[in-house]
Each structure stands twice: as structure tokens, then as C-alpha cells.
Amino acid sequence: MSVLWTLLGMILTIFLLLGIAGFLVFAERRVLALLQNRWGPNRLGPLGVGQALADALKLLTKADFLPSFADPWLYRLAPLLVAFSALAAFAVIPLSPDISWAGDWQIGLLFILALSSLHVYGVFLGGWASGNKFALYGAIRAVAQLVSYELPMGLSLLAIVLLSGSLSLGGMTSAQSLPYILLQPLGFLIFTIAGIAETERLPFDLPEAESELVAGYHTEYGGMPFGFFFLGEYVSLVLTAMLISLLYLGGWHGPWAPGWLWLLGKSALLIFCFFWLRATLPRPRYDQLLHLGWRWLLPLALVNLMGTALVAAGLRWGWL
Amino acid sequence: MLLAEALQKEFSATPFTAACDDCLDFKLSVASLLPCLRYLRDDWQQPYRCLWDLTAVDERPLGGSFTLIYHLFNYAVAEFLRLRVPLPAGQETAPSVTALFANANWYEREVFDLFGLHFSGHPDLRRLLLPPQWQGHPLRKEEAIRATERPAIVIDRAHLQELLEQYQRSPDAGPLDDGETMVLNVGPHHPGTHGILRYILRLRGETIVAVDPDIGYHHRGVEKIAEGHSFHNFIPYTDRVDYLGGVLGEWPYLRAVEALAGITVPERAEGIRTLLAELCRISSHLVWLGSYGNDLGTMGPAFYAFRDRAWLLELLERFTGGRLHPQFFRIGGVADDLPAGWRDDLLALLQRVEQGLVDSERLTVDNPIFRARTEGVGVVTAEQAERWCATSILLRSTGRAFDLRKAAPYGLYDGVEFTVPVATAGDAWTRTWLHIAEIRESIGILRQLADILPGGPTLASDAALALMPKDRTLLDIETLIHHFEQMADEFGPPPGSALGLGESARGLLGYFVVSDGGPKPYRLRVRTGSFAHVQMITELGRGLSLPNFIATIGSLDYVLADLDR
């Protein structure tokens, strides 16, 4: 019986997340419009919120299209991989100490990193299976970018693991009597930059780079297969924002309000900042992006980890 | 005149006196064309290093033959030289000048395409603007002007695949697939090309080894259309050649026609023309600034620039009735006086645009990522600019302060104080900065014009070809008859030819108009900056990576309609 309930709950969570992703597409359009002094979609429903539904309906009702030159299996598999990797990661995200599916799972963080590697496969296969030159370029860029930024991301997370002594997200959040952003400001910065790069959003949307690569790896996609890529992107956006809130901003810790509200509030603020970045910044060049990843973020993340390790060891053995 | 003596003695060129502009003009035999051009380029004391334009006139119905017209340009003294080279009757081949002037390549292909004349020694003589399967050469006089007078164009469905294969081109002589490199079509539909234009690239990794721009997708044949319209009726088309430039396109055309008809434009009309032209220049630069941001992946500048431009278009609408295409200039002046209260409206607008510009500036030239993307990218050297005959901002970014408004002032430009912004780096960032600096200069010009705009009539109604003042046509019969005859296409300017120039936002814009005395232009040639600048990409593009390529072509500030005409 409890298996059935769990299954139902998980399905409900997925729909909730998809709903949030759809809403975020709308929210982003309104926020961007606000930041760029125009209106954005404001006609359908209160504040135009019906636009999210209309967009979803449009994607759902479009013809299922398969280019004659594409590899049919991989072409269909790729968007599912991307959407799956983003959605599955939420299994280990706790909303508060007692609201989560597997928030206390001891390898929660590893699970998330593993899924983010799976995400790379989805993107690459999508670009490669499309049989389009622009998509191929997008896919190559995506792999290079995602792999380059996974390293500093993982290294900055290791420093937190050192501090909290736990690999479960619940444990890492509970350990924060002081938000880790104060102890790990550098790590926070590295993780945030790498996180935006992992979600492939402006200014790090090189794999899509519409003025150069048309639409990058999803050039040949339309309708719901494209919708899955799109949802994947926005679900990862939520995921990244929640991870940053959990790991660096104290997660559910906060006075006067229930913990889950604090977590959601912090995440929403971060998401707003991501929108803001998109509204303002140009896209760096491909080599500049990799340059930033390898020559700055990676060494800094290493230094950060070493420093943290030394301080942690010092505290433990009484050197400090 | 020394040059005239030299040309007469060495190449037995005869001065051509029937032209109506003050451009040096010679008639030359086809045999002495190449030696003469080489002499002018290399040996003359003030060398003419630029081939500014090359075109042809079909004079067979007038009892002549095809005449090739070469316009050479000398940046140093801001002087044009026109060479008319009539081909002997029946001959349809001329020597190619590509060995002397690299940019003759496209001009000769265009003449081949539209006139069917051949150029011996041209490296790659094929159609440029029209599709490869096109029948005929439209600028020949025997070709119909209206599409309805031509046989219908039927696409042969049975051989569609073979037709399409003609478009499967590689950018160089190499094969499409050589196992090492990849041929990539950037366009015809691509967000980075600013319209329907196809760059055929050969890439090794992400580095470009060869580029061939495939143009003509926007070709509407305005030069042929002109031959079917009266001089007045053609004015609206000039707005649309460079659809961002507005009246900047009308002005050179009218300068040519007014030179042909010998009309002196009243001072106030010149003032209003200058005023509108500067407004249109700001509008055009703002569009470019916004869309260039888009090329580099930032959405912000587009909206800030378009906000300012929306105010500007509202003002243009109040002044002229039109927004993108004011079509407000008339032969001999402008259509109407400015509306009451124009001065306050103008000054208020300039204030807003100047303040708004700070936003655009912060989002582009001051942004570190923007700088990283554009500094040292798309560098054009002074030598390249001269060899490809670049003009306007592209030229001024390489250190040469040539601006027609200063070099050969027209309108009221000699009555206002302004500087020509110039820089030496020649890269995309410099060109962005120059656009912003030019907007500031234009604002300064407009502020001065608001104070010094002279009074008086806005139309030279005493001239034969000028429009009659509308309020008098119902009062006296002479004016009415004149108006009627004019509207019924009864007469045109006296026979002759004239080149009208203007500093447009896209480059040095020139209309070369030939009249045979009839009510319609006999031949009209539009020389645009976009055409010259896009041809440069064949050289500039080599060695760039794909992102830098997009940043480079965006920074050239071309408009597709201006490119294909």
C-alpha cells in the first residue's frame, strides 16, 4: 500500500515540478520584460499567467516531427534523458527536515552529480542524433562546457562535505548553524557560476547560442521533444537554485516561518537573479568560457578545497 | 587641369562634358582601359586607389552600345573620377579589372548578371544577384520592366532536384566534402545574418578557411523599377533601398536629379532635409546598436535602443507623416514645412535620446563581456579599407576621418559645428563606440539646426521639374496646367547624367542617374555601402572562428535590402 502511495506522490511531484517549470517560463518572460522596459505576455489571465498554459498546450499539440536524416532512437531518447536527469535529482532534495523523498540518503550529493553527468549524454546525443551541422557544433560545445564546469562544481562541493561531514543533502543543511556562504564565500561563487553553466543559461548558453548556432543542439527539435529539453532546462534551474539555497544559504533555516517556505523563498530569489543575469549580460565566446572554467574556476576551487581541508584538519587536531 | 592633360596625352581620353555634376569625367577606349586604370592607381601623383563603383548603361536604343562606367575615388582629396568606356557596337566583352582592384569582382559579376556583358580574365564570372537558372539579363533595354510583361517563371518540378543542386555550392574551388573540412551554410535563414543572406563557409574545426557570401535574396531590381517610373514617383523606392536609413536614401537621389534639372533648393528646404537626415541617422544607428547586442547574445541593448528609437519615430511621424519611410523629400525641396511647435518637440526628444543613450552605452561598450567579445575582433586595416573601398564608420574605424558631410558639405552641414569621430583600432568594439559617438554628434547638429534653421519657402517652385505649390494650383491656371502635365509624366530633366552622393548610415551612398530627356530615368544606378562592405567578408572572414565571424559581420552594419537593392 505504501509503495502505491509513494508512486502516486512521486508522480504528483513530477507534475508539480513540470508545472513550476512552465510557470517559470512565463515568470522569466515577465521579469525579463520588466528589466528591459517592455510588457511581456500580459494578456491571458491575471497578469498574463495563462500564457504558461497556452505555451504548454502549444507544445503538446504540435506535430511529432522526425527529421529524415536523424537517428530515430537516439533522437527520441535524448530529450527524455535530459528531462529525466533533471527531475530525478529532486528525489534527494529535502524541502525541510521531514518533507523529502530521500533527503537523508547517504549518497544524495553523489546521486545529483551522477545525474548531472547523465544530462551531458542527453544534450550530446540530441545534437549528434539530429544529423544537423549546427546541432553537432552545439553538442560539441555542450560537452566541453558541461565537463569543464563539473570539475569546479564538484570540488567546491567537496569543501562543503568536509565541513559538514555528510553526503546527504539533509545532513549538509542541518549542519549549517551558520550558512556556509559565510564560511565558503569563494566556494559559493564558484558553485553558482558553475551551476549557471550547467543549466546552459545566458550568459553561458553557448550550446544554444542562437545568433551563431541557430538553436544549437536542439535545432532540429520541435513540439514536445523540444518541450522536454526546455522543461529540463527550467527544472535544472530550480534544482540549481535549491541546491545553492540548501548548501550555502542555510536551506530551511530561518526564523518566523516554516522551513520549506524559507527554502522556496531563497530559491525564488536566486532564480530571479538568474533571470536578471540573462537580461543584462552578453554571451562570452566559447574559448573565453572554457578559459574561465579551466584557468580560474578550477584552480580557485582547488585552493578553496585545500584551504578548507587545512582549516578543518587544524580545528580537529587542535593546531588552530 | 593636370589630370585631364595626362589622361588625354597618355590614353587619348576625351573629357566628357555632357554630365551635369562636377565630377571629373572622361571617355576612354576599351583598349586603353587597363593601362589607364593602372596609371591612375599607381603612377598618378595623387593615386586613385579605390574602385568605388563599376556599372554599365545600355545605350543601344540611343544609337550607341553598352557603356561601362567606372567611378574611381581618392580618399586623400575626396575626389571622384568617372571613366566612360563605350564598347564597340556588337562587342559584349570587356577586360576584367579584378587584377587591379580586388573589389571589381562583385561589380563585374553584377554587370554580367544584369547586362550579360562578359569580362575576360575574371576569376569567377557567374550570376551574383539573380538565381542561377534565370533566363535573360534584366537591365538590357529589351527586357520588360513589369513582371506581367515577361513570361511566367515556372519551376520545373520534374527537375527540381537538379535545380536545387545548383545551390549546393562550396565556397571555393574545392569539393563539398573533402574528408577534412566541413562546408556550412550560415543562412539563408540564420539569426546571425540579419536577413536572408547565405554565407557559405568552409570550416576546419571551428576555424573558417573560406567564405563565399551568396547574395541576391533581397534583390528587387530597383534599378530596373526606376526606368519604369517618373522621376518623382521613384522617390518612395529610395527610402526602401536602405530601409533603416529613411530620408538618408532619398537625399542622394534627389541631389542627382536636381543636378540634372539644374534646380537650386531653397535654404529652408536644405535645413529641413539636414534635420530629417540626422534624425534618421540616429534612428538607424540605434537599430544597429540594439541588433548588434543581439548578435553577441545580450538582449538588453535592443530594448533600450528601440525605446529611444520609438520616441524618435513618433517625432518623425509628426514631422513627415511617415515613420520608417518618410518619403518627404521632393524634387526642389521638401513636401511640407515642419509643424508648429517642432522646435520644442525636437529639443525635448534630443534630451530624452541623449539620456537614454547612456543605458545603451553601459550595456554595450562599457560591459566587460561585450568588450571581451569585440576588442581585437573583426579588425579592418587602413590598407584593407582602401583596397575594398570601405566608407562611413567602417572606414573611420581604421583612422581615416573621411565623412562626406565634412569633405564635400551639402545641405546645411557647412553651417553647423560638428566633429567626425574617428578611431584607429579598426575592430568591432571601435565601430560600436563610433556609432554611439556619431549619435552624440548628430544630436549636437540637430540642436544647432533648431536654432539656425532659415526661413523662406520649402520648395523651389520656380523650377520646371519641381512640384507646384499645392495651395496655388486651384488659384491660377498656369500652375494648374503645369501641375497636371507634371503629374501626367509629360516632361523630365534635360538629357545628361549626374551622380548624387550622400553620407548614409551604411556607407557612401550614390545615385548615378542618366536622363534622355524623357519623363523617366533612362538608367539609374544605386551604389550602396552594404554591397562594398559585405564583399570584404570574403577576405575578413578567413581565419575567424564561428563566434568571431558573427561578431564581425554584425559589426559591418549592413542592411540586406541595401546590399541587394
Short mmCIF file of C-alpha atoms in Angstrom, two decimals, chain A residues 12-309:
data_model
loop_
_atom_site.label_atom_id
_atom_site.label_comp_id
_atom_site.label_asym_id
_atom_site.label_seq_id
_atom_site.Cartn_x
_atom_site.Cartn_y
_atom_site.Cartn_z
CA LEU A 12 2.43 14.22 -8.24
CA THR A 13 5.87 15.70 -7.55
CA ILE A 14 6.81 15.35 -11.19
CA PHE A 15 3.67 17.14 -12.29
CA LEU A 16 4.24 19.80 -9.69
CA LEU A 17 7.79 20.33 -10.98
CA LEU A 18 6.62 20.46 -14.59
CA GLY A 19 4.04 22.99 -13.54
CA ILE A 20 6.69 25.06 -11.81
CA ALA A 21 8.91 24.85 -14.90
CA GLY A 22 6.05 26.01 -17.10
CA PHE A 23 5.29 28.81 -14.71
CA LEU A 24 8.96 29.83 -14.63
CA VAL A 25 9.00 30.19 -18.41
CA PHE A 26 6.19 32.68 -18.03
CA ALA A 27 7.77 34.31 -14.98
CA GLU A 28 11.05 34.70 -16.83
CA ARG A 29 9.33 36.39 -19.74
CA ARG A 30 7.62 38.83 -17.41
CA VAL A 31 10.75 39.51 -15.37
CA LEU A 32 12.89 40.00 -18.47
CA ALA A 33 10.26 42.35 -19.82
CA LEU A 34 10.26 44.26 -16.55
CA LEU A 35 14.04 44.56 -16.64
CA GLN A 36 14.04 45.63 -20.29
CA ASN A 37 11.22 48.11 -20.04
CA ARG A 38 8.56 46.33 -22.04
CA TRP A 39 5.43 44.42 -21.11
CA GLY A 40 5.96 40.74 -21.81
CA PRO A 41 2.97 38.38 -22.06
CA ASN A 42 0.27 40.17 -20.06
CA ARG A 43 -2.97 39.32 -21.86
CA LEU A 44 -4.10 35.83 -20.90
CA GLY A 45 -5.47 35.52 -17.39
CA PRO A 46 -4.47 37.62 -14.38
CA LEU A 47 -1.06 39.23 -15.08
CA GLY A 48 -0.90 37.04 -18.16
CA VAL A 49 -0.26 33.90 -16.18
CA GLY A 50 -2.47 31.91 -18.58
CA GLN A 51 0.35 32.25 -21.07
CA ALA A 52 2.19 29.43 -19.29
CA LEU A 53 -0.75 27.13 -20.00
CA ALA A 54 -1.09 28.32 -23.58
CA ASP A 55 2.60 27.68 -24.22
CA ALA A 56 2.34 24.20 -22.77
CA LEU A 57 -0.73 23.45 -24.88
CA LYS A 58 1.01 24.71 -27.98
CA LEU A 59 3.99 22.44 -27.41
CA LEU A 60 1.76 19.47 -26.65
CA THR A 61 -0.37 19.85 -29.77
CA LYS A 62 2.45 20.31 -32.25
CA ALA A 63 3.14 17.58 -34.77
CA ASP A 64 5.58 14.91 -33.70
CA PHE A 65 8.38 15.50 -36.14
CA LEU A 66 11.31 13.28 -37.01
CA PRO A 67 13.88 14.61 -39.50
CA SER A 68 14.60 12.09 -42.24
CA PHE A 69 18.33 12.36 -41.60
CA ALA A 70 18.14 11.85 -37.84
CA ASP A 71 18.87 8.69 -35.90
CA PRO A 72 15.31 7.90 -34.77
CA TRP A 73 16.08 6.13 -31.47
CA LEU A 74 18.68 8.43 -30.09
CA TYR A 75 16.78 11.45 -31.38
CA ARG A 76 13.80 10.47 -29.24
CA LEU A 77 15.83 9.27 -26.29
CA ALA A 78 17.89 12.45 -25.83
CA PRO A 79 15.19 14.84 -24.61
CA LEU A 80 13.86 12.19 -22.24
CA LEU A 81 17.32 11.75 -20.74
CA VAL A 82 17.61 15.48 -20.18
CA ALA A 83 14.19 15.77 -18.58
CA PHE A 84 14.71 12.61 -16.53
CA SER A 85 18.09 13.65 -15.16
CA ALA A 86 16.70 16.98 -14.04
CA LEU A 87 13.53 15.54 -12.49
CA ALA A 88 15.14 12.55 -10.79
CA ALA A 89 17.54 14.78 -8.90
CA PHE A 90 14.62 16.12 -6.89
CA ALA A 91 14.28 12.74 -5.17
CA VAL A 92 17.13 13.71 -2.86
CA ILE A 93 16.21 17.38 -2.39
CA PRO A 94 14.62 17.94 1.01
CA LEU A 95 12.10 20.75 1.38
CA SER A 96 12.53 20.68 5.13
CA PRO A 97 13.92 18.04 7.53
CA ASP A 98 10.73 15.99 7.24
CA ILE A 99 9.49 16.77 3.71
CA SER A 100 11.54 14.82 1.18
CA TRP A 101 11.65 11.50 -0.67
CA ALA A 102 15.22 10.58 0.06
CA GLY A 103 16.73 13.66 1.58
CA ASP A 104 18.68 11.64 4.10
CA TRP A 105 20.07 9.26 1.54
CA GLN A 106 23.74 8.98 2.38
CA ILE A 107 24.93 9.36 -1.21
CA GLY A 108 22.49 12.16 -2.12
CA LEU A 109 25.16 14.51 -3.39
CA LEU A 110 26.83 11.83 -5.48
CA PHE A 111 23.45 10.99 -6.95
CA ILE A 112 22.99 14.57 -8.05
CA LEU A 113 26.45 14.75 -9.61
CA ALA A 114 25.82 11.47 -11.40
CA LEU A 115 22.56 12.75 -12.82
CA SER A 116 24.21 15.92 -13.97
CA SER A 117 26.66 13.77 -15.92
CA LEU A 118 23.74 11.89 -17.42
CA HIS A 119 22.40 15.26 -18.53
CA VAL A 120 25.52 15.70 -20.68
CA TYR A 121 24.62 12.49 -22.51
CA GLY A 122 21.16 13.77 -23.27
CA VAL A 123 22.45 17.01 -24.70
CA PHE A 124 25.18 15.38 -26.73
CA LEU A 125 23.00 12.63 -28.13
CA GLY A 126 20.36 15.20 -29.05
CA GLY A 127 22.84 17.21 -31.06
CA TRP A 128 24.54 14.23 -32.58
CA ALA A 129 21.42 12.26 -33.49
CA SER A 130 19.81 15.25 -35.20
CA GLY A 131 22.16 14.96 -38.16
CA ASN A 132 22.45 18.73 -38.38
CA LYS A 133 25.77 20.56 -38.51
CA PHE A 134 24.68 23.36 -36.22
CA ALA A 135 23.30 20.83 -33.74
CA LEU A 136 26.59 18.96 -33.84
CA TYR A 137 28.53 22.13 -33.06
CA GLY A 138 26.13 22.83 -30.22
CA ALA A 139 26.58 19.31 -28.89
CA ILE A 140 30.37 19.53 -29.01
CA ARG A 141 30.28 22.83 -27.18
CA ALA A 142 27.82 21.47 -24.64
CA VAL A 143 30.02 18.52 -23.78
CA ALA A 144 33.12 20.67 -23.45
CA GLN A 145 31.30 23.22 -21.34
CA LEU A 146 29.46 20.79 -19.06
CA VAL A 147 32.51 18.64 -18.45
CA SER A 148 34.71 21.67 -17.76
CA TYR A 149 32.30 23.10 -15.25
CA GLU A 150 31.50 19.85 -13.50
CA LEU A 151 35.02 19.75 -12.07
CA PRO A 152 34.99 23.07 -10.22
CA MET A 153 31.43 22.33 -9.19
CA GLY A 154 32.37 19.01 -7.65
CA LEU A 155 35.46 20.47 -5.99
CA SER A 156 33.54 23.31 -4.39
CA LEU A 157 31.01 20.78 -3.12
CA LEU A 158 33.78 18.66 -1.60
CA ALA A 159 34.73 21.56 0.62
CA ILE A 160 31.20 21.54 2.00
CA VAL A 161 31.33 17.82 2.50
CA LEU A 162 34.47 18.40 4.57
CA LEU A 163 32.74 21.00 6.67
CA SER A 164 29.53 19.11 7.28
CA GLY A 165 30.88 15.58 7.34
CA SER A 166 27.91 14.33 5.38
CA LEU A 167 26.98 13.47 1.81
CA SER A 168 23.24 13.64 2.27
CA LEU A 169 21.65 16.93 1.43
CA GLY A 170 19.56 16.82 4.58
CA GLY A 171 22.65 16.28 6.68
CA MET A 172 24.59 19.02 4.97
CA THR A 173 21.81 21.50 5.53
CA SER A 174 21.21 20.53 9.13
CA ALA A 175 24.90 21.01 9.85
CA GLN A 176 24.70 24.68 8.94
CA SER A 177 24.37 26.55 12.21
CA LEU A 178 25.95 29.32 10.19
CA PRO A 179 25.09 29.49 6.44
CA TYR A 180 28.06 28.13 4.51
CA ILE A 181 28.11 31.21 2.30
CA LEU A 182 29.88 32.91 5.22
CA LEU A 183 32.42 30.11 5.64
CA GLN A 184 32.75 29.36 1.94
CA PRO A 185 32.25 32.63 0.03
CA LEU A 186 34.62 31.52 -2.72
CA GLY A 187 33.02 28.12 -2.93
CA PHE A 188 29.62 29.77 -3.18
CA LEU A 189 30.77 31.92 -6.07
CA ILE A 190 32.34 29.00 -7.92
CA PHE A 191 29.34 26.78 -7.38
CA THR A 192 26.93 29.49 -8.54
CA ILE A 193 28.87 30.20 -11.73
CA ALA A 194 29.31 26.50 -12.45
CA GLY A 195 25.65 25.92 -11.66
CA ILE A 196 24.51 28.51 -14.21
CA ALA A 197 26.91 26.99 -16.72
CA GLU A 198 25.45 23.54 -16.04
CA THR A 199 21.95 24.81 -16.74
CA GLU A 200 23.18 26.32 -20.05
CA ARG A 201 21.54 29.64 -19.50
CA LEU A 202 22.69 33.03 -20.63
CA PRO A 203 25.42 34.15 -20.26
CA PHE A 204 26.54 30.50 -20.54
CA ASP A 205 24.13 29.36 -23.23
CA LEU A 206 26.92 28.61 -25.68
CA PRO A 207 25.45 25.23 -26.69
CA GLU A 208 22.38 27.09 -27.96
CA ALA A 209 23.95 30.44 -28.92
CA GLU A 210 21.10 31.37 -31.22
CA SER A 211 22.96 34.08 -33.12
CA GLU A 212 25.71 31.65 -34.04
CA LEU A 213 24.30 28.14 -33.95
CA VAL A 214 20.63 28.86 -34.73
CA ALA A 215 19.49 26.85 -31.68
CA GLY A 216 22.48 24.63 -31.06
CA TYR A 217 21.88 21.04 -30.06
CA HIS A 218 18.09 21.28 -30.25
CA THR A 219 17.94 22.96 -33.67
CA GLU A 220 16.08 20.03 -35.20
CA TYR A 221 13.65 19.56 -32.33
CA GLY A 222 10.09 20.80 -32.19
CA GLY A 223 6.89 20.12 -30.30
CA MET A 224 7.11 18.06 -27.13
CA PRO A 225 10.62 16.64 -27.73
CA PHE A 226 11.79 20.23 -27.71
CA GLY A 227 9.48 20.78 -24.76
CA PHE A 228 11.40 18.17 -22.79
CA PHE A 229 14.69 19.95 -23.40
CA PHE A 230 13.00 23.16 -22.40
CA LEU A 231 11.47 21.70 -19.26
CA GLY A 232 14.78 20.07 -18.46
CA GLU A 233 16.43 23.47 -18.59
CA TYR A 234 13.92 25.09 -16.26
CA VAL A 235 13.78 22.15 -13.87
CA SER A 236 17.59 22.26 -13.66
CA LEU A 237 17.27 25.94 -12.98
CA VAL A 238 15.05 25.21 -9.99
CA LEU A 239 17.40 22.42 -8.97
CA THR A 240 20.45 24.66 -9.08
CA ALA A 241 18.70 27.40 -7.14
CA MET A 242 17.56 24.89 -4.49
CA LEU A 243 21.00 23.33 -4.24
CA ILE A 244 22.59 26.71 -3.69
CA SER A 245 19.97 27.56 -1.07
CA LEU A 246 20.42 24.23 0.68
CA LEU A 247 24.19 24.09 0.60
CA TYR A 248 25.19 27.69 1.02
CA LEU A 249 22.26 29.75 2.22
CA GLY A 250 21.20 27.62 5.15
CA GLY A 251 18.34 25.86 3.37
CA TRP A 252 15.29 25.75 5.60
CA HIS A 253 16.94 27.58 8.49
CA GLY A 254 15.21 30.85 9.23
CA PRO A 255 13.02 32.46 11.84
CA TRP A 256 9.25 33.12 11.97
CA ALA A 257 8.23 30.97 9.01
CA PRO A 258 8.09 27.26 8.23
CA GLY A 259 11.35 25.89 6.88
CA TRP A 260 10.08 24.88 3.45
CA LEU A 261 8.88 28.47 2.89
CA TRP A 262 12.34 29.77 3.69
CA LEU A 263 13.91 27.33 1.27
CA LEU A 264 11.47 28.21 -1.51
CA GLY A 265 11.90 31.92 -0.84
CA LYS A 266 15.68 31.71 -1.06
CA SER A 267 15.44 29.66 -4.24
CA ALA A 268 13.00 32.13 -5.81
CA LEU A 269 15.35 34.98 -5.05
CA LEU A 270 18.20 33.11 -6.72
CA ILE A 271 16.05 32.33 -9.74
CA PHE A 272 15.23 36.00 -10.03
CA CYS A 273 18.97 36.74 -10.03
CA PHE A 274 19.48 34.21 -12.82
CA PHE A 275 16.80 35.98 -14.86
CA TRP A 276 18.49 39.26 -14.14
CA LEU A 277 21.83 37.98 -15.43
CA ARG A 278 20.15 36.86 -18.59
CA ALA A 279 18.62 40.27 -19.12
CA THR A 280 21.91 42.08 -18.81
CA LEU A 281 24.93 40.10 -19.90
CA PRO A 282 26.22 39.23 -23.36
CA ARG A 283 27.39 35.74 -24.14
CA PRO A 284 31.15 35.20 -23.88
CA ARG A 285 32.95 33.39 -26.63
CA TYR A 286 33.34 29.64 -26.42
CA ASP A 287 37.08 29.73 -25.76
CA GLN A 288 36.66 32.53 -23.20
CA LEU A 289 34.15 30.39 -21.36
CA LEU A 290 36.45 27.37 -21.22
CA HIS A 291 39.29 29.67 -20.29
CA LEU A 292 37.27 30.88 -17.30
CA GLY A 293 36.44 27.32 -16.30
CA TRP A 294 39.92 25.80 -16.53
CA ARG A 295 42.20 28.70 -15.69
CA TRP A 296 40.18 30.39 -12.98
CA LEU A 297 37.41 28.32 -11.51
CA LEU A 298 39.28 25.02 -11.33
CA PRO A 299 42.44 26.36 -9.61
CA LEU A 300 40.34 28.52 -7.31
CA ALA A 301 38.17 25.57 -6.41
CA LEU A 302 41.29 23.54 -5.64
CA VAL A 303 42.70 26.30 -3.49
CA ASN A 304 39.36 26.57 -1.75
CA LEU A 305 39.29 22.85 -1.06
CA MET A 306 42.87 22.80 0.21
CA GLY A 307 42.26 25.77 2.45
CA THR A 308 39.10 24.27 3.83
CA ALA A 309 40.84 20.95 4.40
#
